[in-house]
Coordinates of C-alpha atoms in Angstrom, one line a residue:
X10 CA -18.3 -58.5 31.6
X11 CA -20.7 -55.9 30.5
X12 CA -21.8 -54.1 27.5
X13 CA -23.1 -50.7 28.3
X14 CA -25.4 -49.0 25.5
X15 CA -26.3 -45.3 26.1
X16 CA -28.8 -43.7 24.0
X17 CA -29.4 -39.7 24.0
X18 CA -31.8 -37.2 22.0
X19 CA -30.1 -34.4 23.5
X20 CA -33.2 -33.9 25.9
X21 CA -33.9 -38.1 27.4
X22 CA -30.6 -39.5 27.6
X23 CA -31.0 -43.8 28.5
X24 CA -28.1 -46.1 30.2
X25 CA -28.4 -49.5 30.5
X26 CA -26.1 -52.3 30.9
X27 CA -26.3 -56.4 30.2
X28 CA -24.2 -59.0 30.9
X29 CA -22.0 -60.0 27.9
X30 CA -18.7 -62.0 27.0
X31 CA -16.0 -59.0 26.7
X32 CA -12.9 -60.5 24.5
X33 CA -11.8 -56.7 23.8
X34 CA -12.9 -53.5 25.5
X35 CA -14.0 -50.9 23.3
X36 CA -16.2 -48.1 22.0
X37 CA -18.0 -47.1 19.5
X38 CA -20.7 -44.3 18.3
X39 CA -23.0 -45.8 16.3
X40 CA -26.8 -44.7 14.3
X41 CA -29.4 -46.0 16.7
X42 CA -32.1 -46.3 14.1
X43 CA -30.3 -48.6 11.8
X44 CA -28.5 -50.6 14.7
X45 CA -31.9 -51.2 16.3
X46 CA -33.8 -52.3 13.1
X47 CA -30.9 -55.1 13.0
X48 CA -30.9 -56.3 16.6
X49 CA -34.6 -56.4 16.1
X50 CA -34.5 -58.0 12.7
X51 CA -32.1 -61.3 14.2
X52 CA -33.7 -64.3 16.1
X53 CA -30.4 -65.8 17.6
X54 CA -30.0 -66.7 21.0
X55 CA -26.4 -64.7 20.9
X56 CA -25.5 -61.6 18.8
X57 CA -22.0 -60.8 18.5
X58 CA -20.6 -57.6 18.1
X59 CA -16.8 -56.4 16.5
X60 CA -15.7 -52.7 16.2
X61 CA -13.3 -52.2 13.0
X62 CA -12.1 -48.9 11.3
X63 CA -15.0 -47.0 12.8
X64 CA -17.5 -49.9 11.3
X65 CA -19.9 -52.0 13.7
X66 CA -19.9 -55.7 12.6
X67 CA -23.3 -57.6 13.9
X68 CA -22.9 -61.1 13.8
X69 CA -26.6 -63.2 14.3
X70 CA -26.8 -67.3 13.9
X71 CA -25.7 -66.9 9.5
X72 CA -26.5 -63.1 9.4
X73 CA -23.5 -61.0 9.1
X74 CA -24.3 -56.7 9.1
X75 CA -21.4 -54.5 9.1
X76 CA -22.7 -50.9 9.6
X77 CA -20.7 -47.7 8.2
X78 CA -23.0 -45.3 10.0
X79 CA -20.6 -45.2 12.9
X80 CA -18.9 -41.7 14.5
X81 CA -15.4 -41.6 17.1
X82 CA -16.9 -42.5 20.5
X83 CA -15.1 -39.1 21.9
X84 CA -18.3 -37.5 19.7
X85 CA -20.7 -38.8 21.9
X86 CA -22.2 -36.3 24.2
X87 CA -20.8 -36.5 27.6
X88 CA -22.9 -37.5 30.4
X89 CA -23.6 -35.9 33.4
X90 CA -25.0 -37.1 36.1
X91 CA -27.9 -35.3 38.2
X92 CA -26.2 -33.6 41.0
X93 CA -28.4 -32.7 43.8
X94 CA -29.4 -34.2 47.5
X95 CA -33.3 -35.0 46.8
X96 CA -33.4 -38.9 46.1
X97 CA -36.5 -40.5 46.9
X98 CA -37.9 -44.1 46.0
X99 CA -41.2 -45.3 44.7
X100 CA -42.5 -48.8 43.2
X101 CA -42.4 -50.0 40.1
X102 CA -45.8 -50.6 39.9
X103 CA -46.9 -47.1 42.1
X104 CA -44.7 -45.3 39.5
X105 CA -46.7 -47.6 36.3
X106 CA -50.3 -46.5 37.9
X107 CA -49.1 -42.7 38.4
X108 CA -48.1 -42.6 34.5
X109 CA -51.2 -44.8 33.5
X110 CA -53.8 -42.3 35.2
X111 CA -52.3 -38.7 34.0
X112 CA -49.9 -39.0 31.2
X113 CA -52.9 -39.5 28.5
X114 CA -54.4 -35.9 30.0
X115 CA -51.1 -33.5 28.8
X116 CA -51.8 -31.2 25.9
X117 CA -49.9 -31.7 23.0
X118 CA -49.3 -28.6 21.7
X119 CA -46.2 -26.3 23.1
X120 CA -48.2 -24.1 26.1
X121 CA -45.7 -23.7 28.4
X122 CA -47.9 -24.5 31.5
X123 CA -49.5 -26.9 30.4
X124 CA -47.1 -29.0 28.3
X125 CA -45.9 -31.7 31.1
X126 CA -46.5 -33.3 34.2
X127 CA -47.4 -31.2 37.7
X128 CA -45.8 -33.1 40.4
X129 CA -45.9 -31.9 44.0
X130 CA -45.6 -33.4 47.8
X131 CA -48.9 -34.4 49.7
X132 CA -48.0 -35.0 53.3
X133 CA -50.8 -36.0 55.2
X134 CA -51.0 -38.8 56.6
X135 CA -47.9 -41.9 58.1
X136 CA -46.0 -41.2 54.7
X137 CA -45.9 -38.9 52.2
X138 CA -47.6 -38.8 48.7
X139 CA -46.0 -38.0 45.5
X140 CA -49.4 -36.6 43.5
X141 CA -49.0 -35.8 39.6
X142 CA -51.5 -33.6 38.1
X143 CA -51.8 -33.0 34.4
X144 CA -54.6 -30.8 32.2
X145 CA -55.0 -30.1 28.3
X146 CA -57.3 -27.3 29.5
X147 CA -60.8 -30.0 28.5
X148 CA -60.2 -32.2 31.2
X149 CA -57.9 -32.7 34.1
X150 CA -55.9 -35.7 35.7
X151 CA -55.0 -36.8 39.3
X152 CA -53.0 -39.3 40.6
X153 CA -50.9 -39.7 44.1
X154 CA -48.7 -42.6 46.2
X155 CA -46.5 -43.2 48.5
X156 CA -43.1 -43.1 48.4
X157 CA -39.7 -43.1 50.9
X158 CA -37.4 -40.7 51.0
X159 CA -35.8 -37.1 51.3
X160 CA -38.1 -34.6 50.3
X161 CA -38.3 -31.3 52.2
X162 CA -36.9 -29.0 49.4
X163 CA -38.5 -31.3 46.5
X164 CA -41.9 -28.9 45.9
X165 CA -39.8 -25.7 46.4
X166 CA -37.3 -27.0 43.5
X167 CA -40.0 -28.2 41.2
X168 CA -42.2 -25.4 41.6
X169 CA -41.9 -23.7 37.8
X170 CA -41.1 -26.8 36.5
X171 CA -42.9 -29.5 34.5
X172 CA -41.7 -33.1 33.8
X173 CA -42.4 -32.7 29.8
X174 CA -45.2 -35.5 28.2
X175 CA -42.1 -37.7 25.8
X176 CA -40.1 -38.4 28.7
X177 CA -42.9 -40.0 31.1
X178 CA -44.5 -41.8 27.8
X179 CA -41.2 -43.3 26.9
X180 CA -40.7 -44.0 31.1
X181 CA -44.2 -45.8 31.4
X182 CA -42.4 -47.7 28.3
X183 CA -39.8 -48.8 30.4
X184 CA -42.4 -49.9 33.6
X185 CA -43.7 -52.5 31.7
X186 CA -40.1 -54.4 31.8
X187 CA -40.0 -54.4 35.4
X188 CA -42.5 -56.0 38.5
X189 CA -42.2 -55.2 41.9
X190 CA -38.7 -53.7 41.9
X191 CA -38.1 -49.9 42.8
X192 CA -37.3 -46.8 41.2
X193 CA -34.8 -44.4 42.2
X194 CA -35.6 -41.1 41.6
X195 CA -33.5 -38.0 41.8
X196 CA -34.2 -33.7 41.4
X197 CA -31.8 -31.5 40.3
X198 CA -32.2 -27.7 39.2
X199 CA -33.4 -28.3 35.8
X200 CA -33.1 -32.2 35.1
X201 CA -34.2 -35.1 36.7
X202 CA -33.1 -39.0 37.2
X203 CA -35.0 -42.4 36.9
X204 CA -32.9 -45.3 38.2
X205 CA -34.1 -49.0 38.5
X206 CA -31.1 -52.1 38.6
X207 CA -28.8 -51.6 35.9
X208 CA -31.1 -48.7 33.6
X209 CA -31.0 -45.0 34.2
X210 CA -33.3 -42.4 32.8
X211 CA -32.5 -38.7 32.6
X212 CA -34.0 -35.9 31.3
X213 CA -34.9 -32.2 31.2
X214 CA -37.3 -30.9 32.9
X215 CA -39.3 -27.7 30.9
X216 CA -40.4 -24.3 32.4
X217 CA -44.0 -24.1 33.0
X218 CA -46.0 -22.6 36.0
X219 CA -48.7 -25.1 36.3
X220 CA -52.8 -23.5 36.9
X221 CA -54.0 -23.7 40.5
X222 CA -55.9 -27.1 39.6
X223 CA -56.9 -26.9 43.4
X224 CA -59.8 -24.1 42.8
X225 CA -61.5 -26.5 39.7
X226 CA -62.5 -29.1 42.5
X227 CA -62.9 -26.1 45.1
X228 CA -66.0 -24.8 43.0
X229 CA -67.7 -28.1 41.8
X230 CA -70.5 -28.8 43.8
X231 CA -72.0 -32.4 43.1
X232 CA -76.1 -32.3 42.9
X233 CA -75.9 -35.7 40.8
X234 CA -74.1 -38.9 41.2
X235 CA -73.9 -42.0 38.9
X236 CA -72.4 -45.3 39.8
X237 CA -71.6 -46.9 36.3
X238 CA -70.2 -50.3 35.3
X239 CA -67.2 -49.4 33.4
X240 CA -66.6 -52.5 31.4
X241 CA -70.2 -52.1 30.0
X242 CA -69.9 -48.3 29.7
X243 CA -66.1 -49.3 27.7
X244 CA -68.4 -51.9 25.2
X245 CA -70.9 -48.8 24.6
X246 CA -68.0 -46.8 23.8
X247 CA -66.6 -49.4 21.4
X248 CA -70.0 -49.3 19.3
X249 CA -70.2 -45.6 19.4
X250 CA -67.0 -45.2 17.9
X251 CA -68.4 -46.7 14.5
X252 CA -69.9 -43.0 13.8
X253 CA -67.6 -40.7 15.6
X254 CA -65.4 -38.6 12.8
X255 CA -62.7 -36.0 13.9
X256 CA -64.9 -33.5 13.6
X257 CA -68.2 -35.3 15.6
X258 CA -67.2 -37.2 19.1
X259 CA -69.9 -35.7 21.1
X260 CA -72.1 -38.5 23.1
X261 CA -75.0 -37.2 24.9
X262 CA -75.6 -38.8 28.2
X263 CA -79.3 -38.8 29.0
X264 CA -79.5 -39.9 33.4
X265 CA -82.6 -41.2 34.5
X266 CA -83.6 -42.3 37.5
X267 CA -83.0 -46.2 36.6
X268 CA -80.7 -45.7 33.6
X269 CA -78.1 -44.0 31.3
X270 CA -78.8 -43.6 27.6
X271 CA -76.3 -43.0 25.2
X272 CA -76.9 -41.2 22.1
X273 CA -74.5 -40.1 19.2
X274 CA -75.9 -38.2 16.4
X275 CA -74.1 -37.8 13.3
X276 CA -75.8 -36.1 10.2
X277 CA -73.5 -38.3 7.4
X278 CA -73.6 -41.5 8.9
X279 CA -76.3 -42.0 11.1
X280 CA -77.4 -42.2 14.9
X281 CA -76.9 -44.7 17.7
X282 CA -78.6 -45.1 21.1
X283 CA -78.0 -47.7 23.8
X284 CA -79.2 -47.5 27.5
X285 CA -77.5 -49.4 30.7
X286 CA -78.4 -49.6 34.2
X287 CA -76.9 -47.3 36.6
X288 CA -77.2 -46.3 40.2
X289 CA -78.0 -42.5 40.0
X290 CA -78.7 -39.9 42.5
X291 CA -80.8 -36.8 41.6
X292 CA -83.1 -35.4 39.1
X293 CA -83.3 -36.4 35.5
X294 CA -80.7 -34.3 32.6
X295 CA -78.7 -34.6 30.0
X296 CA -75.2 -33.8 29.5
X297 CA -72.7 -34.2 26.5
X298 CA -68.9 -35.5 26.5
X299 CA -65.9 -36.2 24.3
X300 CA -65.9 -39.4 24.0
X301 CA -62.1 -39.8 23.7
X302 CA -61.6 -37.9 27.0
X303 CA -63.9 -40.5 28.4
X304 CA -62.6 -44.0 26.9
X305 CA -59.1 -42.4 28.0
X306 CA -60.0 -42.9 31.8
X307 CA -61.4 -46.0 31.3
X308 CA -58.5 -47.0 29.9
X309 CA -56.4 -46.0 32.1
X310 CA -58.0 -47.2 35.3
X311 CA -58.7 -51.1 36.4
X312 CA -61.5 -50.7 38.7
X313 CA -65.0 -52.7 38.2
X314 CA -66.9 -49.5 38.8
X315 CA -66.9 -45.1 38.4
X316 CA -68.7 -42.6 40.1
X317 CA -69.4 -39.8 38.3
X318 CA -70.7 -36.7 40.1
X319 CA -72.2 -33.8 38.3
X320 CA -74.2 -30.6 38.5
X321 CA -76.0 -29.3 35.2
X322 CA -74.8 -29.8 31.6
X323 CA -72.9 -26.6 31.9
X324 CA -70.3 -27.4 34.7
X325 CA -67.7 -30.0 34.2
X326 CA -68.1 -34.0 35.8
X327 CA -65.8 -35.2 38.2
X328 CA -64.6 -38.8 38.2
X329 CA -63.9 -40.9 40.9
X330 CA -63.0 -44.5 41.6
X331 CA -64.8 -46.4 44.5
X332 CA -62.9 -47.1 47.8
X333 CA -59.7 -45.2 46.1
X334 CA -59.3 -41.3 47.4
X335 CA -55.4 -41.3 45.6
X336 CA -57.0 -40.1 42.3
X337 CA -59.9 -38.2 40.3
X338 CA -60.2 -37.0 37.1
X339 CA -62.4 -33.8 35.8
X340 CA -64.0 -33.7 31.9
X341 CA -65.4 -30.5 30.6
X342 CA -68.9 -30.8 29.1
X343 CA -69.8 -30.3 25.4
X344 CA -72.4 -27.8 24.1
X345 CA -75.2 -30.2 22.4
X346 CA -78.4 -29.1 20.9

């Protein structure tokens, strides 16, 4: 009474099962592109499927497919399950705001420490925190939360590896289906698995020896700190954007005592400035971002307010969220005249 579809890149491989009406048991390889454009193309309550002479027959309300791109089932690459006795759980929604706050942060290009996911055990306090840190070598992302489980061999396991960039954006995908239900989550040597009712995700995890992140925050010393409204700060961004090109997204923030000025100055286009009240500690400077690395937090993080604590224009700003010590995030200054 179940139709089970498994999808594979030869890296991610996907499981999942629905209910269905079985009149014949069966298999059958079949393109995933073209069989998903279908299923996606049909609007009837019930699709019915029929395997004949290696051809997939898709049946929707008065639309009839039958697909030739269709291989042996024995072709398919076998799948192995993760074996290994490290299984710990973590919320759907934990797992959603882990992805949401660091996944934006991993560099794109292939550097192998750099090119995934740090993930490490924080025990410390009643239960123990799962923290994922992830850099692009401009800026730096951290996230923790709790989670149950067996873990004592976990950070030893994971220590040269990275959980590479596709996999988590295709998993925080797949935590938009699901509320408050939990994730299964198990290590082996050199692969993990995501499991959540009926759906498993596996993948490879990629060499990397991740930078000692811990020395960044070691060495920041705050001398200034900003409490900005980050809907407002989100709106400035929005009208900012109109003159940033790929080769000009440097904002200069200008801190004054009562206020925050904005300014973006571009020599083709033109030049905006906007000012908003914040609450800021310290004495007057200026200081220029990215604004992508910027509007990326914001993004990524639901809270009404940020604190921003900074040094000089020279040394990088650290960003925090108030009444929340399970993540931070660190932005790299720009040179501005």
């Amino acid at each position: 009474d179940q139709l089970s579809v498994t999808a594979t890149d030869g890296q991610l491989t996907l499981i999942d099962q629905i209910e269905a009406t079985i009149y014949t048991e069966g298999s059958i390889c079949v393109k995933a592109y073209r069989f998903f454009q279908i299923i996606r193309s049909l609007n009837s309550e019930t699709t019915n499927l029929k395997f004949h002479k290696q051809r997939l027959n898709v049946k929707g309300g008065q639309a009839k497919f039958n697909i030739a791109e269709c291989k042996n089932p024995d072709e398919f690459p076998p799948y192995k399950p993760v074996s290994t006795s490290i299984n710990i759980s973590l919320p759907n929604l934990s797992l959603k705001r882990l992805l949401n706050e660091t996944v934006f942060s991993i560099i794109d290009q292939e550097r192998t420490n750099l090119n995934g996911a740090h993930i490490e055990i924080v025990d410390e306090g009643e239960l123990p925190s799962l923290r994922m840190v992830t850099t692009d070598g401009n800026r730096l992302s951290l996230s923790e939360s709790k989670f149950d489980g067996d873990y004592a061999s976990l950070d030893q396991l994971i220590q040269k590896m990275l959980l590479p960039k596709k996999a988590l954006q295709e998993l925080l995908k797949l935590c938009a289906n699901y509320g408050e239900q939990e994730w299964s989550i198990s290590f082996g040597q050199q692969e993990t698995e995501f499991a959540i009712e009926d759906l498993k995700l596996s993948f490879s995890l990629v060499d990397g020896q991740f930078p000692n992140y811990k020395t960044v925050f070691e060495r920041l010393t705050a001398e200034r700190r900003a409490k900005v409204n980050r809907k407002k700060l989100s709106n400035i961004f929005r009208r900012v954007g109109i003159f940033q090109t790929k080769t000009n997204s440097s904002v200069k923030f200008s801190f004054e005592s009562d206020g925050l000025e904005l300014t973006m100055n571009n020599v083709e286009l033109g030049d905006f400035r906007e000012s908003i009240d914040v609450d800021f500690e310290g004495s007057p400077f200026s200081i220029s971002f990215n604004i992508n690395y910027f509007q990326d937090i914001l993004t990524a993080v639901e809270s009404e307010y940020l604190l921003l604590e900074l040094k000089d224009p020279m040394n990088p700003c650290v960003v925090k969220i108030p009444n929340r010590d399970d993540c931070k995030f660190v932005i790299m200054p720009m040179r501005h005249n």
